[in-house]
Amino acid sequence: MLERIKSLAEASADLLAEWRHDFHAHPELSFEEIETTARIRARLEEMGYSGMRVGAAGIPTGLVVDLNPEKTGPCFALRADIDALPMQELGNPPYKSQRNGVMHACGHDSHITMVLGAAKILKALESELPGRVRFIFQPSEESPHRSGAKAMIEEGVLEGVDAISGLHVWGTIPSGVIGVHAGPFMAAADEWECTIFGKGGHGAVPHLAADPIVAAGAVIGALQTIVSREIDPLETVVVTCGHMEAGSTFNIIPDRAFLQGTVRTFNPDVRSEMPRRMERICSGISQALGCRAEFHLKNVLPATVNDKAFTEEAAEVARKVLGPEKVIEIPPSMGAEDMSYYLQKVPGTFMFFGTKNEEKGIVNPQHHPEYDVDDEILPKGSALLAALAWNFLSGKAS
Ligand SMILES: [Zn+2]
Ligand SMILES: [Zn+2]
């Protein structure tokens, strides 16, 4: 079966490149993927699919379709995110973005294509599949505050699903190599804000003011002691202050300073303690310096946790499909992904698929204005996803 899957994939290589270029040329932002959804639908209809469910969060973007909807038995889901980024493409491929200021710089054009490729392969094997496959084309991955995964799950996209997989292309891994990791794989991402209120005044008479900028400086430094002095050194935490704003000119002490940043964690217990620890430092230090702080932390995305047994089996399938030397164990990433929401509900695995090809000049990481994907990976990724579906369904059915 795996040989059949591989040859079906290779036979579609040119078509897959064509599809990817079409998606790349017509990128759309999060929850605006109307045309993208229509293009996905058209490709699926050409393959003979019907019964597409379009829309998520009350917006007609994103699409779900089942292969073998009438069959009983296990159901395996494949997920692709479909949105692009608000940035200008600076590379010059023949399929360059036709939309000013919008670009598929995260490779989601290739995610759509690889899942469509898997849908095409599995459609050819439909009658032999001992179960159902659900293809999830998810909007809005790049806007984590409005997660498309969360919206689709709330609308029931995982009902009846037994396991799930997905890929993210990765610019630093060699082309065609798949990176796997069992357990916590991508971090939980939260967002914090702190406003420090002082007392404004003239820059020449600081004793008549309460300077929130000095307090903000002390707070920024002290927040790092949470990682270095408060958390078990064997845990992984990042506290970043990425945004600060205060004041208007050189000789005025402003009345407030604003800080904003992100916190990354893997362990849910460590994560849940972070607001209390940060609040204590922000308030305590501000108060010691004659100011007052208001602190808020907003949970954005949970950690992406790959099921151990599923991941080990997926790696075995990948070794058979791509070759044993093309499967590597990779460390977790402090980046975050809304694939996490699916993996909270059903077991599965999320993997990084390398796109770096120096000979072709494809060397940039995602979100780079000249990011591109090596088209050679498309049939390989499609074959891998189809093989994961086949392996899961046949294992469950036997
Ligand atoms: Zn991205
Ligand atoms: Zn992405």
Tab-separated table of C-alpha atoms and ligand atoms in Angstrom:
chain	number	residue	atom	x	y	z
A	1	MET	CA	0.000	0.000	0.000
A	2	LEU	CA	2.757	2.488	0.880
A	3	GLU	CA	4.331	1.970	-2.554
A	4	ARG	CA	0.971	2.703	-4.191
A	5	ILE	CA	0.578	5.833	-2.079
A	6	LYS	CA	4.067	7.005	-3.045
A	7	SER	CA	3.540	6.428	-6.756
A	8	LEU	CA	0.147	8.177	-6.696
A	9	ALA	CA	1.849	11.132	-5.001
A	10	GLU	CA	4.745	11.300	-7.458
A	11	ALA	CA	2.308	11.158	-10.386
A	12	SER	CA	0.710	14.369	-9.059
A	13	ALA	CA	3.963	16.279	-8.465
A	14	ASP	CA	3.467	18.829	-11.268
A	15	LEU	CA	-0.175	19.364	-10.388
A	16	LEU	CA	0.690	19.951	-6.730
A	17	ALA	CA	3.304	22.573	-7.663
A	18	GLU	CA	0.713	24.267	-9.871
A	19	TRP	CA	-1.824	24.322	-7.017
A	20	ARG	CA	0.727	25.703	-4.554
A	21	HIS	CA	1.724	28.484	-6.942
A	22	ASP	CA	-1.933	29.413	-7.405
A	23	PHE	CA	-2.468	29.638	-3.622
A	24	HIS	CA	0.801	31.541	-3.255
A	25	ALA	CA	-0.204	34.133	-5.848
A	26	HIS	CA	-3.567	34.763	-4.120
A	27	PRO	CA	-2.907	35.023	-0.379
A	28	GLU	CA	-5.582	36.172	2.071
A	29	LEU	CA	-5.399	37.298	5.693
A	30	SER	CA	-6.868	35.510	8.717
A	31	PHE	CA	-10.655	35.034	8.489
A	32	GLU	CA	-10.647	36.643	5.035
A	33	GLU	CA	-9.810	33.412	3.155
A	34	ILE	CA	-12.936	33.481	0.959
A	35	GLU	CA	-11.221	32.962	-2.404
A	36	THR	CA	-8.771	30.494	-0.913
A	37	THR	CA	-11.694	28.466	0.389
A	38	ALA	CA	-13.346	28.602	-3.053
A	39	ARG	CA	-10.115	27.381	-4.672
A	40	ILE	CA	-9.813	24.497	-2.203
A	41	ARG	CA	-13.424	23.582	-2.871
A	42	ALA	CA	-12.870	23.616	-6.634
A	43	ARG	CA	-9.843	21.291	-6.346
A	44	LEU	CA	-11.822	18.893	-4.113
A	45	GLU	CA	-14.784	18.902	-6.502
A	46	GLU	CA	-12.452	18.055	-9.392
A	47	MET	CA	-11.354	15.017	-7.366
A	48	GLY	CA	-14.978	13.935	-6.884
A	49	TYR	CA	-15.573	15.115	-3.317
A	50	SER	CA	-18.972	16.393	-2.253
A	51	GLY	CA	-20.672	17.397	0.986
A	52	MET	CA	-18.203	20.160	1.813
A	53	ARG	CA	-19.000	22.203	4.912
A	54	VAL	CA	-17.809	25.756	4.394
A	55	GLY	CA	-17.273	28.374	7.081
A	56	ALA	CA	-16.059	28.892	10.614
A	57	ALA	CA	-17.026	31.441	13.279
A	58	GLY	CA	-19.977	32.545	11.132
A	59	ILE	CA	-17.645	33.581	8.316
A	60	PRO	CA	-17.533	31.689	4.994
A	61	THR	CA	-13.850	30.797	5.256
A	62	GLY	CA	-12.381	27.380	5.911
A	63	LEU	CA	-13.746	24.064	4.793
A	64	VAL	CA	-14.251	20.523	6.084
A	65	VAL	CA	-14.939	17.434	4.033
A	66	ASP	CA	-15.062	13.718	4.801
A	67	LEU	CA	-13.862	10.869	2.637
A	68	ASN	CA	-16.154	7.856	3.047
A	69	PRO	CA	-18.730	9.830	5.069
A	70	GLU	CA	-21.120	6.882	5.100
A	71	LYS	CA	-18.604	4.392	6.451
A	72	THR	CA	-18.559	3.406	10.076
A	73	GLY	CA	-15.273	2.688	11.770
A	74	PRO	CA	-12.441	4.954	12.812
A	75	CYS	CA	-11.992	8.517	11.599
A	76	PHE	CA	-8.627	10.174	11.023
A	77	ALA	CA	-8.275	13.932	10.463
A	78	LEU	CA	-5.676	15.883	8.501
A	79	ARG	CA	-5.391	19.598	9.166
A	80	ALA	CA	-4.038	22.433	7.041
A	81	ASP	CA	-4.060	26.099	8.010
A	82	ILE	CA	-4.858	28.364	5.068
A	83	ASP	CA	-4.187	32.013	5.955
A	84	ALA	CA	-1.364	34.355	4.918
A	85	LEU	CA	0.507	37.206	6.612
A	86	PRO	CA	0.186	41.008	6.410
A	87	MET	CA	3.567	41.584	4.738
A	88	GLN	CA	4.956	42.513	1.349
A	89	GLU	CA	6.619	39.748	-0.682
A	90	LEU	CA	10.119	40.885	-1.681
A	91	GLY	CA	11.175	37.781	-3.612
A	92	ASN	CA	10.368	37.440	-7.283
A	93	PRO	CA	9.045	33.969	-8.065
A	94	PRO	CA	6.830	33.662	-11.183
A	95	TYR	CA	3.945	33.022	-8.791
A	96	LYS	CA	4.639	36.118	-6.651
A	97	SER	CA	1.784	37.397	-4.493
A	98	GLN	CA	-0.659	39.431	-6.548
A	99	ARG	CA	-1.916	41.183	-3.416
A	100	ASN	CA	-0.028	44.158	-2.083
A	101	GLY	CA	0.965	43.716	1.526
A	102	VAL	CA	-0.251	40.118	1.822
A	103	MET	CA	2.008	37.093	1.487
A	104	HIS	CA	2.107	33.352	2.129
A	105	ALA	CA	5.321	33.777	4.124
A	106	CYS	CA	4.551	30.983	6.575
A	107	GLY	CA	4.148	28.287	3.922
A	108	HIS	CA	0.440	27.711	4.516
A	109	ASP	CA	0.087	27.583	0.697
A	110	SER	CA	2.077	24.358	0.871
A	111	HIS	CA	0.079	23.035	3.839
A	112	ILE	CA	-3.157	23.423	1.826
A	113	THR	CA	-1.503	21.752	-1.157
A	114	MET	CA	-0.132	18.784	0.777
A	115	VAL	CA	-3.473	18.050	2.435
A	116	LEU	CA	-5.215	18.410	-0.951
A	117	GLY	CA	-2.600	16.016	-2.370
A	118	ALA	CA	-3.378	13.532	0.399
A	119	ALA	CA	-7.102	13.922	-0.378
A	120	LYS	CA	-6.389	13.077	-4.021
A	121	ILE	CA	-4.319	9.992	-3.148
A	122	LEU	CA	-6.847	8.707	-0.615
A	123	LYS	CA	-9.761	9.306	-3.015
A	124	ALA	CA	-8.101	6.833	-5.384
A	125	LEU	CA	-7.954	4.281	-2.543
A	126	GLU	CA	-11.377	5.138	-1.144
A	127	SER	CA	-13.018	1.707	-1.404
A	128	GLU	CA	-10.086	0.018	0.352
A	129	LEU	CA	-9.944	2.405	3.322
A	130	PRO	CA	-11.401	0.852	6.482
A	131	GLY	CA	-12.805	4.107	7.843
A	132	ARG	CA	-13.211	7.822	7.254
A	133	VAL	CA	-10.742	10.618	6.677
A	134	ARG	CA	-11.676	14.187	7.550
A	135	PHE	CA	-9.830	17.000	5.797
A	136	ILE	CA	-9.807	20.224	7.809
A	137	PHE	CA	-8.833	23.427	6.001
A	138	GLN	CA	-8.633	25.868	8.874
A	139	PRO	CA	-8.711	29.670	8.648
A	140	SER	CA	-6.864	32.097	10.908
A	141	GLU	CA	-3.826	30.397	12.399
A	142	GLU	CA	-1.737	33.578	12.259
A	143	SER	CA	-4.108	35.592	14.481
A	144	PRO	CA	-3.942	33.579	17.696
A	145	HIS	CA	-6.400	35.871	19.493
A	146	ARG	CA	-8.984	34.762	16.928
A	147	SER	CA	-7.908	31.174	16.492
A	148	GLY	CA	-9.538	29.382	13.574
A	149	ALA	CA	-8.834	26.032	15.239
A	150	LYS	CA	-10.747	27.054	18.352
A	151	ALA	CA	-13.665	28.310	16.250
A	152	MET	CA	-13.839	25.114	14.186
A	153	ILE	CA	-13.616	22.840	17.234
A	154	GLU	CA	-16.447	24.791	18.903
A	155	GLU	CA	-18.472	24.112	15.773
A	156	GLY	CA	-17.862	20.376	16.091
A	157	VAL	CA	-15.096	19.687	13.584
A	158	LEU	CA	-13.606	17.009	15.851
A	159	GLU	CA	-16.861	15.141	16.450
A	160	GLY	CA	-16.209	11.485	15.728
A	161	VAL	CA	-12.491	12.049	15.080
A	162	ASP	CA	-10.154	9.488	16.685
A	163	ALA	CA	-6.765	11.004	15.823
A	164	ILE	CA	-5.277	13.919	13.903
A	165	SER	CA	-2.074	14.987	12.177
A	166	GLY	CA	-0.684	17.998	10.440
A	167	LEU	CA	2.590	19.381	9.142
A	168	HIS	CA	4.268	22.749	9.275
A	169	VAL	CA	6.966	23.499	6.725
A	170	TRP	CA	10.206	24.581	8.392
A	171	GLY	CA	12.840	26.782	6.770
A	172	THR	CA	15.833	25.625	8.811
A	173	ILE	CA	15.380	21.868	8.255
A	174	PRO	CA	16.770	20.425	4.973
A	175	SER	CA	14.247	19.886	2.201
A	176	GLY	CA	12.337	16.611	2.506
A	177	VAL	CA	13.482	15.888	6.068
A	178	ILE	CA	10.755	15.518	8.679
A	179	GLY	CA	11.324	16.582	12.291
A	180	VAL	CA	9.361	14.713	14.955
A	181	HIS	CA	9.068	15.133	18.710
A	182	ALA	CA	6.949	13.146	21.169
A	183	GLY	CA	5.434	15.051	24.104
A	184	PRO	CA	5.246	18.839	24.536
A	185	PHE	CA	6.413	20.184	21.188
A	186	MET	CA	5.408	23.842	20.894
A	187	ALA	CA	4.969	26.269	23.774
A	188	ALA	CA	1.910	27.835	25.335
A	189	ALA	CA	1.869	31.530	24.411
A	190	ASP	CA	0.318	34.182	26.636
A	191	GLU	CA	0.230	37.948	26.386
A	192	TRP	CA	0.778	40.381	29.256
A	193	GLU	CA	0.378	44.098	29.758
A	194	CYS	CA	1.476	46.327	32.596
A	195	THR	CA	0.638	50.001	33.011
A	196	ILE	CA	2.700	51.834	35.627
A	197	PHE	CA	1.104	54.996	36.989
A	198	GLY	CA	3.392	57.633	38.514
A	199	LYS	CA	3.175	61.375	38.893
A	200	GLY	CA	4.193	63.579	35.997
A	201	GLY	CA	6.364	66.649	36.286
A	202	HIS	CA	9.338	68.624	34.972
A	203	GLY	CA	12.420	66.607	34.044
A	204	ALA	CA	14.557	69.025	36.073
A	205	VAL	CA	12.706	68.462	39.365
A	206	PRO	CA	12.250	64.699	39.740
A	207	HIS	CA	11.762	64.992	43.503
A	208	LEU	CA	8.349	66.545	42.833
A	209	ALA	CA	7.302	63.681	40.541
A	210	ALA	CA	7.041	59.863	40.721
A	211	ASP	CA	8.862	58.615	37.650
A	212	PRO	CA	7.110	55.655	35.964
A	213	ILE	CA	9.985	55.262	33.468
A	214	VAL	CA	12.480	54.451	36.218
A	215	ALA	CA	9.927	52.047	37.701
A	216	ALA	CA	9.362	50.452	34.286
A	217	GLY	CA	13.106	49.929	33.861
A	218	ALA	CA	13.332	48.199	37.235
A	219	VAL	CA	10.257	46.073	36.473
A	220	ILE	CA	11.639	44.938	33.094
A	221	GLY	CA	14.885	43.754	34.675
A	222	ALA	CA	13.240	42.141	37.692
A	223	LEU	CA	10.754	40.164	35.578
A	224	GLN	CA	13.709	38.103	34.343
A	225	THR	CA	14.346	36.912	37.895
A	226	ILE	CA	11.181	34.804	37.636
A	227	VAL	CA	12.997	32.596	35.127
A	228	SER	CA	16.399	32.735	36.814
A	229	ARG	CA	15.404	32.634	40.526
A	230	GLU	CA	11.830	31.424	40.952
A	231	ILE	CA	11.191	28.604	38.480
A	232	ASP	CA	12.771	25.147	38.647
A	233	PRO	CA	15.772	25.450	36.306
A	234	LEU	CA	14.700	22.243	34.563
A	235	GLU	CA	11.453	23.875	33.432
A	236	THR	CA	11.323	26.042	30.317
A	237	VAL	CA	9.956	29.569	30.542
A	238	VAL	CA	10.450	32.707	28.474
A	239	VAL	CA	9.375	36.170	29.647
A	240	THR	CA	9.754	38.811	26.957
A	241	CYS	CA	8.929	42.496	27.133
A	242	GLY	CA	8.410	43.336	23.482
A	243	HIS	CA	6.786	46.749	23.672
A	244	MET	CA	7.261	49.766	25.894
A	245	GLU	CA	5.834	53.209	25.602
A	246	ALA	CA	6.220	56.257	27.823
A	247	GLY	CA	6.766	59.958	27.601
A	248	SER	CA	6.715	62.549	24.844
A	249	THR	CA	9.929	64.585	25.011
A	250	PHE	CA	13.260	65.053	26.803
A	251	ASN	CA	12.329	67.268	29.709
A	252	ILE	CA	9.027	65.874	30.925
A	253	ILE	CA	8.500	63.058	33.407
A	254	PRO	CA	5.346	61.346	32.126
A	255	ASP	CA	2.555	60.181	34.399
A	256	ARG	CA	2.504	56.602	33.091
A	257	ALA	CA	4.490	53.924	31.290
A	258	PHE	CA	3.135	50.977	29.352
A	259	LEU	CA	4.791	47.565	28.948
A	260	GLN	CA	3.598	44.589	26.910
A	261	GLY	CA	5.096	41.212	26.164
A	262	THR	CA	4.735	37.475	25.886
A	263	VAL	CA	5.233	34.509	28.204
A	264	ARG	CA	6.068	31.051	26.845
A	265	THR	CA	5.771	27.857	28.894
A	266	PHE	CA	5.234	24.113	28.451
A	267	ASN	CA	4.120	22.936	31.896
A	268	PRO	CA	0.477	23.942	32.630
A	269	ASP	CA	1.248	24.330	36.365
A	270	VAL	CA	4.125	26.695	35.631
A	271	ARG	CA	1.909	28.533	33.172
A	272	SER	CA	-0.921	29.045	35.637
A	273	GLU	CA	1.469	30.479	38.271
A	274	MET	CA	2.993	33.088	35.951
A	275	PRO	CA	0.316	35.822	36.302
A	276	ARG	CA	0.626	35.817	40.107
A	277	ARG	CA	4.436	35.942	39.978
A	278	MET	CA	4.517	38.712	37.380
A	279	GLU	CA	1.815	40.757	39.084
A	280	ARG	CA	3.760	40.592	42.360
A	281	ILE	CA	6.916	41.963	40.736
A	282	CYS	CA	5.146	44.647	38.696
A	283	SER	CA	3.124	45.907	41.661
A	284	GLY	CA	5.778	45.477	44.352
A	285	ILE	CA	8.546	47.255	42.471
A	286	SER	CA	6.280	50.022	41.230
A	287	GLN	CA	5.052	50.617	44.758
A	288	ALA	CA	8.595	50.673	46.157
A	289	LEU	CA	9.369	53.450	43.670
A	290	GLY	CA	6.299	55.504	44.522
A	291	CYS	CA	4.194	54.342	41.563
A	292	ARG	CA	1.298	51.946	41.072
A	293	ALA	CA	0.988	49.125	38.537
A	294	GLU	CA	-1.936	47.444	36.857
A	295	PHE	CA	-1.085	44.064	35.415
A	296	HIS	CA	-3.092	41.803	33.095
A	297	LEU	CA	-2.218	38.496	31.502
A	298	LYS	CA	-4.323	37.001	28.727
A	299	ASN	CA	-4.054	33.300	27.861
A	300	VAL	CA	-3.587	33.037	24.104
A	301	LEU	CA	-2.651	29.493	23.056
A	302	PRO	CA	-2.070	26.287	25.018
A	303	ALA	CA	1.024	24.133	24.434
A	304	THR	CA	1.043	21.756	21.469
A	305	VAL	CA	1.522	18.287	22.931
A	306	ASN	CA	2.197	15.338	20.646
A	307	ASP	CA	0.903	11.960	21.789
A	308	LYS	CA	3.912	9.759	22.530
A	309	ALA	CA	2.709	6.442	21.090
A	310	PHE	CA	1.120	8.087	18.066
A	311	THR	CA	4.278	10.099	17.343
A	312	GLU	CA	6.526	7.048	17.538
A	313	GLU	CA	4.288	5.207	15.111
A	314	ALA	CA	4.103	8.238	12.813
A	315	ALA	CA	7.911	8.396	12.763
A	316	GLU	CA	7.991	4.731	11.729
A	317	VAL	CA	5.541	5.458	8.880
A	318	ALA	CA	7.651	8.475	7.857
A	319	ARG	CA	10.799	6.322	7.731
A	320	LYS	CA	9.019	3.975	5.321
A	321	VAL	CA	7.602	6.762	3.133
A	322	LEU	CA	10.524	9.218	3.073
A	323	GLY	CA	13.485	6.971	3.902
A	324	PRO	CA	15.023	6.304	7.321
A	325	GLU	CA	17.627	9.055	6.943
A	326	LYS	CA	14.901	11.663	6.332
A	327	VAL	CA	13.330	11.372	9.787
A	328	ILE	CA	15.004	13.251	12.632
A	329	GLU	CA	14.196	13.865	16.265
A	330	ILE	CA	14.014	17.634	16.857
A	331	PRO	CA	13.857	19.657	20.065
A	332	PRO	CA	10.653	21.480	21.055
A	333	SER	CA	10.025	24.998	19.766
A	334	MET	CA	9.116	28.027	21.887
A	335	GLY	CA	6.830	29.117	19.042
A	336	ALA	CA	3.106	28.461	19.403
A	337	GLU	CA	0.458	26.993	17.114
A	338	ASP	CA	-3.280	26.619	17.342
A	339	MET	CA	-2.850	22.956	16.307
A	340	SER	CA	-2.608	22.730	20.107
A	341	TYR	CA	-6.401	22.943	20.460
A	342	TYR	CA	-6.973	19.813	18.353
A	343	LEU	CA	-4.272	17.872	20.202
A	344	GLN	CA	-5.890	18.776	23.531
A	345	LYS	CA	-8.986	16.899	22.362
A	346	VAL	CA	-7.687	13.938	20.353
A	347	PRO	CA	-4.312	12.183	20.141
A	348	GLY	CA	-2.058	12.802	17.211
A	349	THR	CA	1.106	14.501	16.151
A	350	PHE	CA	2.277	17.735	14.579
A	351	MET	CA	5.546	17.630	12.658
A	352	PHE	CA	7.958	20.051	10.991
A	353	PHE	CA	8.739	19.345	7.337
A	354	GLY	CA	12.000	20.832	6.043
A	355	THR	CA	12.053	23.129	3.016
A	356	LYS	CA	15.643	24.378	3.042
A	357	ASN	CA	17.350	23.791	-0.316
A	358	GLU	CA	20.592	25.763	-0.725
A	359	GLU	CA	21.093	24.725	-4.363
A	360	LYS	CA	17.772	26.359	-5.211
A	361	GLY	CA	18.445	29.362	-2.975
A	362	ILE	CA	15.569	28.395	-0.670
A	363	VAL	CA	17.187	29.297	2.641
A	364	ASN	CA	14.935	31.765	4.456
A	365	PRO	CA	12.941	31.049	7.599
A	366	GLN	CA	9.163	31.511	7.734
A	367	HIS	CA	7.829	35.073	8.004
A	368	HIS	CA	10.801	36.285	5.907
A	369	PRO	CA	9.737	38.558	2.995
A	370	GLU	CA	11.504	36.228	0.537
A	371	TYR	CA	10.275	32.989	2.075
A	372	ASP	CA	9.578	30.231	-0.445
A	373	VAL	CA	8.955	26.499	-0.349
A	374	ASP	CA	10.819	23.800	-2.274
A	375	ASP	CA	8.100	22.300	-4.498
A	376	GLU	CA	9.832	18.907	-4.342
A	377	ILE	CA	8.478	18.380	-0.846
A	378	LEU	CA	4.826	18.617	-1.924
A	379	PRO	CA	4.318	15.029	-3.193
A	380	LYS	CA	6.419	13.719	-0.294
A	381	GLY	CA	4.301	15.537	2.281
A	382	SER	CA	1.093	14.390	0.581
A	383	ALA	CA	2.316	10.792	0.570
A	384	LEU	CA	3.271	11.005	4.239
A	385	LEU	CA	-0.109	12.437	5.288
A	386	ALA	CA	-1.995	9.852	3.217
A	387	ALA	CA	0.173	7.079	4.663
A	388	LEU	CA	-0.515	8.284	8.222
A	389	ALA	CA	-4.247	8.114	7.499
A	390	TRP	CA	-3.943	4.655	5.948
A	391	ASN	CA	-1.761	3.364	8.784
A	392	PHE	CA	-4.108	4.655	11.480
A	393	LEU	CA	-7.304	3.377	9.863
A	394	SER	CA	-5.938	-0.045	8.963
A	395	GLY	CA	-4.372	-0.439	12.424
A	396	LYS	CA	-7.684	0.447	14.120
A	397	ALA	CA	-9.724	-1.783	11.862
A	398	SER	CA	-7.566	-4.885	12.197
B	1	ZN	ZN	3.383	31.838	10.808
B	2	ZN	ZN	2.433	28.894	10.076
